[in-house]
XYZ file of C-alpha atoms in Angstrom:
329
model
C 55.961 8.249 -40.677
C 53.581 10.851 -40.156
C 50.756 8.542 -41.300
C 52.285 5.775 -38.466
C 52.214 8.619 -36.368
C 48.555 10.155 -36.700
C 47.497 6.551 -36.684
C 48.876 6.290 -33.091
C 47.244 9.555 -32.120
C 43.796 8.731 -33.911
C 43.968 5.287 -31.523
C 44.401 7.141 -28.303
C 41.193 9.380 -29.047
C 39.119 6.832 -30.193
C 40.186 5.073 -27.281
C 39.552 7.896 -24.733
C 36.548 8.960 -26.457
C 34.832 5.588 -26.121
C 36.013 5.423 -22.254
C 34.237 8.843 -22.002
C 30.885 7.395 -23.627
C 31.130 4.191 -21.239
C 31.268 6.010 -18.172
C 28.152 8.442 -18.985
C 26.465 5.461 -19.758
C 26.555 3.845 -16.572
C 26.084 6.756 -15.007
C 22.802 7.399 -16.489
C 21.898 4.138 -17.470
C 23.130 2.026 -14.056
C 23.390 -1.091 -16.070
C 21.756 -4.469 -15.438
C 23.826 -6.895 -13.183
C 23.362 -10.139 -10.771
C 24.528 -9.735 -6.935
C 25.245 -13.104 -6.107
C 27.096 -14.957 -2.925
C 29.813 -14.538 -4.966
C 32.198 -11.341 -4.025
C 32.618 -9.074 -7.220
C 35.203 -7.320 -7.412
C 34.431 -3.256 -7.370
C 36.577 -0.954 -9.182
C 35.999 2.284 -9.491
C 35.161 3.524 -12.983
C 37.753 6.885 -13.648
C 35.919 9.079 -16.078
C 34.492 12.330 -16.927
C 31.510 11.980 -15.460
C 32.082 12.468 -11.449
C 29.346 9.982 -9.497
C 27.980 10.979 -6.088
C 29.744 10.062 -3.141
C 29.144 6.549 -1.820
C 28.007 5.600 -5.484
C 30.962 2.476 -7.050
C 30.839 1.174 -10.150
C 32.499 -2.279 -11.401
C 34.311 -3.444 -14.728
C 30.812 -3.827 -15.976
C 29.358 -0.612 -15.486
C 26.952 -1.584 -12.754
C 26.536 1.105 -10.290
C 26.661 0.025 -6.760
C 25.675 1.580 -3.421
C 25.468 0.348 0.539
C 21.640 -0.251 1.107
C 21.997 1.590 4.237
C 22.285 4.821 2.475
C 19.049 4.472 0.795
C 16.358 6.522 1.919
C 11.995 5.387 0.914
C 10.689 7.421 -1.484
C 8.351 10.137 0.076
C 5.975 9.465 -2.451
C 5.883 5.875 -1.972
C 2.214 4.029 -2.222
C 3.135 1.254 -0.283
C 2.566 1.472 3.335
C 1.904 -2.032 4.561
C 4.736 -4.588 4.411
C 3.856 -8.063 4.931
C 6.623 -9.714 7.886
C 6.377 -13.132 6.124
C 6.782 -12.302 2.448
C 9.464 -10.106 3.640
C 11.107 -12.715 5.271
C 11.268 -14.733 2.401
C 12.241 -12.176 -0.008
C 15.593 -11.779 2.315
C 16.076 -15.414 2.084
C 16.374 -15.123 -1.549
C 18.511 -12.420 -1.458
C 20.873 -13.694 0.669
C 21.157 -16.881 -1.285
C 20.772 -15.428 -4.742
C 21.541 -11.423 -4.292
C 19.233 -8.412 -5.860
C 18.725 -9.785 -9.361
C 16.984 -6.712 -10.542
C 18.500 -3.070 -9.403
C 16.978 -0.541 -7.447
C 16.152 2.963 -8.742
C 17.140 5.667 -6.780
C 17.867 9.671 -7.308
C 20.649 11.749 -5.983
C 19.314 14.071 -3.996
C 22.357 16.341 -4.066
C 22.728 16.568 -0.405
C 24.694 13.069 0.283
C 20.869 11.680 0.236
C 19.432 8.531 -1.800
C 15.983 8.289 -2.158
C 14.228 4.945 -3.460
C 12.347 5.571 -6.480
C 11.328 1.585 -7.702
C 12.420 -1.731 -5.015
C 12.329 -0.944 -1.147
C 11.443 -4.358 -0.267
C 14.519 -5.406 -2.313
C 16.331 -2.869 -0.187
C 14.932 -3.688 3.026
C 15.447 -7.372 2.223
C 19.072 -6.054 1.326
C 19.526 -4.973 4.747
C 18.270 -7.881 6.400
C 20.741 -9.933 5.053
C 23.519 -8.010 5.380
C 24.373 -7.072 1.656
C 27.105 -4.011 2.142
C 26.352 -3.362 -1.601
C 23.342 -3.543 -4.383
C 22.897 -2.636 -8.076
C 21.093 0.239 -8.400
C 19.913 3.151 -11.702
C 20.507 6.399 -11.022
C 17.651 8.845 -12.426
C 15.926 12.369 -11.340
C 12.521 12.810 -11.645
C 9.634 15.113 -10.851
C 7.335 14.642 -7.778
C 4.506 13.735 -9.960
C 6.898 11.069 -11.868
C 8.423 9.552 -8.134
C 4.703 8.202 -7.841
C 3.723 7.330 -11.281
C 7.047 5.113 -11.215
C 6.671 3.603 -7.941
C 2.429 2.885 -8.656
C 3.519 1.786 -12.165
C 5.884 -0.822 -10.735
C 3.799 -2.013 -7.756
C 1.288 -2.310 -9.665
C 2.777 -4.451 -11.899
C 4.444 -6.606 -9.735
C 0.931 -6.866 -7.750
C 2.476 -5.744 -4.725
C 0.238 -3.359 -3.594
C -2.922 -3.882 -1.334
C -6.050 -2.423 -2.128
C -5.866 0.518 0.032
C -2.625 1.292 -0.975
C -3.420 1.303 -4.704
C -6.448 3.620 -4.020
C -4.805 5.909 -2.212
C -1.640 5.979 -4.722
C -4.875 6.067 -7.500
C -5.833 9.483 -5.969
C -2.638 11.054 -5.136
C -1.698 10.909 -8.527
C -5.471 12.293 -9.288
C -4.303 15.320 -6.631
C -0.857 15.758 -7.455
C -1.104 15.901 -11.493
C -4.868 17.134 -11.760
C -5.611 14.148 -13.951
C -9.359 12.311 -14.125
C -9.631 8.589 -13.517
C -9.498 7.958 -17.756
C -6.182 9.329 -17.454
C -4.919 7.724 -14.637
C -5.964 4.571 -16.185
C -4.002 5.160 -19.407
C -0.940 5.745 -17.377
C -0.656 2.730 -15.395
C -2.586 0.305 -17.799
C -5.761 0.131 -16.126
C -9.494 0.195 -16.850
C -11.415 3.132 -16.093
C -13.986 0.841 -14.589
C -11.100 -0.676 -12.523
C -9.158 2.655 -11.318
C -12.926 4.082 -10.027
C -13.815 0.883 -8.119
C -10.626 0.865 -6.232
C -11.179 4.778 -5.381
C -14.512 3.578 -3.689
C -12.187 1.747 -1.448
C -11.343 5.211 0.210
C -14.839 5.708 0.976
C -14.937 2.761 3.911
C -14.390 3.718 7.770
C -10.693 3.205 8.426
C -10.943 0.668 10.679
C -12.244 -1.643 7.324
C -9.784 -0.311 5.207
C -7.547 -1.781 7.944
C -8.925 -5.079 8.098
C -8.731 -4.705 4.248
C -4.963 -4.062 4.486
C -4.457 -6.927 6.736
C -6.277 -9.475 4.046
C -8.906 -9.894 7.087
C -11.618 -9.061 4.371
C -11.411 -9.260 0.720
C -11.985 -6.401 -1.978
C -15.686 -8.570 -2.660
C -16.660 -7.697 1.191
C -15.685 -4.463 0.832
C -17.517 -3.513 -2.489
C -20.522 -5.092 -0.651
C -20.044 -2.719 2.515
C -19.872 0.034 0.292
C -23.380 -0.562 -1.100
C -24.807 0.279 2.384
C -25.776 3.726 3.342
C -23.828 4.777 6.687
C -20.831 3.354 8.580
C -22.865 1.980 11.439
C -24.477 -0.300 8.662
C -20.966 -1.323 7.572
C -19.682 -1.876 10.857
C -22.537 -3.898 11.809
C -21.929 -5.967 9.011
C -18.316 -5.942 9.095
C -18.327 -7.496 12.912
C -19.913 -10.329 11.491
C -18.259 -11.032 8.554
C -15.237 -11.014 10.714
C -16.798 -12.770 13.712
C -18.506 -15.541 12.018
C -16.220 -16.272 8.617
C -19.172 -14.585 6.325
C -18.328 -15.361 2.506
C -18.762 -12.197 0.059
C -21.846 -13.982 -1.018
C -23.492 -14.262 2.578
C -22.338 -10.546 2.813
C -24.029 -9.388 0.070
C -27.200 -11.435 1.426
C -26.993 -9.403 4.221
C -26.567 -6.459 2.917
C -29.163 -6.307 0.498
C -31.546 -7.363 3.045
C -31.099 -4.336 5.784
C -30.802 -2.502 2.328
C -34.611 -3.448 2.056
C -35.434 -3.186 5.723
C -34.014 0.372 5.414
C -30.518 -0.226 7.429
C -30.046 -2.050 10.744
C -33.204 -0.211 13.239
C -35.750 -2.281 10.583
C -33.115 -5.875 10.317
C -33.051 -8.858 12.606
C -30.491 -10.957 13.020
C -32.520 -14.172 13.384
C -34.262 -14.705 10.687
C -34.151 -11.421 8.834
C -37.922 -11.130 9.615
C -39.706 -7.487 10.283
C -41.860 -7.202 13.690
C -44.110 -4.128 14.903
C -41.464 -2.627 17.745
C -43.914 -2.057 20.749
C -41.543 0.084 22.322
C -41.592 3.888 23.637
C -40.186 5.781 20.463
C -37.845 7.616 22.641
C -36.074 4.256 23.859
C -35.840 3.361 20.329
C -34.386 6.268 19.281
C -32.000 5.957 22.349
C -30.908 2.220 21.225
C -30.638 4.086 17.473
C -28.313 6.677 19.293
C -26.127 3.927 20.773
C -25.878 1.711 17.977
C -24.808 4.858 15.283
C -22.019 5.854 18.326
C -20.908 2.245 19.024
C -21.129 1.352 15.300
C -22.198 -2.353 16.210
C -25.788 -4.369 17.503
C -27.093 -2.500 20.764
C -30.252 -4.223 22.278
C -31.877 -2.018 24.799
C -35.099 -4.158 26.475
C -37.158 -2.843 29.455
C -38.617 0.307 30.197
C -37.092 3.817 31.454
C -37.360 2.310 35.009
C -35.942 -0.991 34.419
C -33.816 -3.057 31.664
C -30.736 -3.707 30.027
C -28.319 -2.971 27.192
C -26.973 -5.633 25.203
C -23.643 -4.739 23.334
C -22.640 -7.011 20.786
C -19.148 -7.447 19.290
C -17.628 -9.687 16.828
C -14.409 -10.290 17.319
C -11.131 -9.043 19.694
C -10.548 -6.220 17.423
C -14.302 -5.310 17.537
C -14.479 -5.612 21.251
C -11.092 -3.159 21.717
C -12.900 -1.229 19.417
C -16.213 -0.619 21.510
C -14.164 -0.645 24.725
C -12.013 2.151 24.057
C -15.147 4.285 22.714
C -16.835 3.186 26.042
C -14.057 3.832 28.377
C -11.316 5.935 26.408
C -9.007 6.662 29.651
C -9.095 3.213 31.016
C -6.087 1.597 31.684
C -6.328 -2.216 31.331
């Protein structure tokens, strides 16, 4: 009898001991769970372990949370979001739900902040899912961007810029040196240093970069040159007449060897004897390093004209608003 009867008791603490382990699990771990069309069912898991408000979890242990609640990380890399790849990432959410959950960390003040997977959450929202699977974690400032580079990186999600600029604020934020930036997210050395070069390009390049208007190759070529009028100059025709990155690097090397633009012609690529007062030339010089494209000046200090040249509608809104900042168009 009092065998049958420690049994019994022996059974009930087993049993509420292993409900106890489950539900620190999931808190800490999340789980790993589908969202399909299909409504789960949520129950709330009762245990020891008291999750945050507006934080459910199911029968399986998945932890669940309205995507509306979720705030970007403040140390996210990612800046540019492409309309059309979002647009098809909330298509397959809505049909097939967040396959892979989102990391977040309880900020203790009712906040969520996205650690890994704000597309998936913006996709979430897009399509109208009231709840996604998410991990629950806490990390340090310098972890929030290791994490969020880490998994950009790896699912090649990140442009260019955005990967240099995550590339040095995990530099600025950790004191680390390119090696060991490398060794944390996988990289080269070689690879991590060329990307930082990136930085080094006048922002309007590093937009056209962002936008996949140039590639990386026409951008390491720019960044052989020697100023940012160069670049620009070079940069309004790649963009204005479709250069490839070998034609760029043509280019380039030759004003390289006619010591920048004021010795390169466009036609031709020839060198002449400029005839020219020296102080017009070093006006036109003036002009072209404030404009950052082609200036032509021809005449005399009595007579002539300037020829601007642009490269494309960007280029031209470009040299417009330098020319005529207040104008209202």
């Amino acid at each position: 009898m009092a065998k049958g009867g420690l049994g019994s008791g022996a059974d009930a603490l087993f049993k509420k001991s292993s409900q106890s382990l489950n539900s620190i699990q999931t808190h800490t771990a999340g789980g790993f769970a589908a969202s399909t069309g299909v409504q789960l069912k949520q129950q709330n898991v009762k245990s020891s372990v008291n999750l945050p408000a507006g934080i459910t979890a199911d029968e399986n242990g998945t932890l669940w949370v309205d995507p509306k609640l979720l705030k970007p990380n403040p140390r996210q890399p990612r800046q540019y979001f492409d309309e059309a790849e979002l647009a098809e990432l909330t298509e397959s959410v809505r049909k097939e739900g967040v396959l892979s959950p989102v990391i977040i960390e309880d900020a203790e003040d009712g906040t969520f902040y996205i650690i890994a997977g704000e597309r998936r959450t913006r996709a979430s929202r897009a399509a109208g899912l009231e709840k996604i699977p998410v991990q629950l974690r806490k990390y340090s400032d310098e972890r929030k961007l290791e994490v969020a580079l880490i998994e950009n990186i790896q699912r090649t999600d990140l442009n260019p810029v955005e990967e240099a600029q995550a590339y040095y604020k995990l530099m600025e934020l950790s004191n680390l040196t390119q090696d060991q930036v490398a060794d944390k997210v996988g990289k080269n050395r070689s690879t991590v240093a060329n990307c930082l070069r990136l930085l080094k390009l006048p922002e309007d390049i590093q937009s056209a970069l962002i936008k996949d208007t140039i590639s990386s190759g026409h951008a390491r070529a720019l960044l052989s040159l020697d100023n940012d009028t160069d670049m620009r100059i070079v940069f309004g025709k790649i963009v204005g007449q479709g250069l490839s990155v070998r034609q760029t690097e043509a280019i380039v090397k030759e004003m390289k060897d006619n010591d920048g633009f004021a010795g390169h012609l466009a036609k031709g690529g020839e060198t002449k004897k400029d005839n020219r007062d020296p102080n017009l030339i070093a006006m036109e010089q003036a002009v072209i390093e404030a404009l950052g494209t082609k200036v032509q000046i021809k005449g005399d200090f009595k007579k002539g004209s300037i020829t601007i040249n642009y490269f494309s509608g960007d280029d031209l809104d470009r040299i417009f608003s330098l020319i005529a900042p207040d104008a209202k168009l």
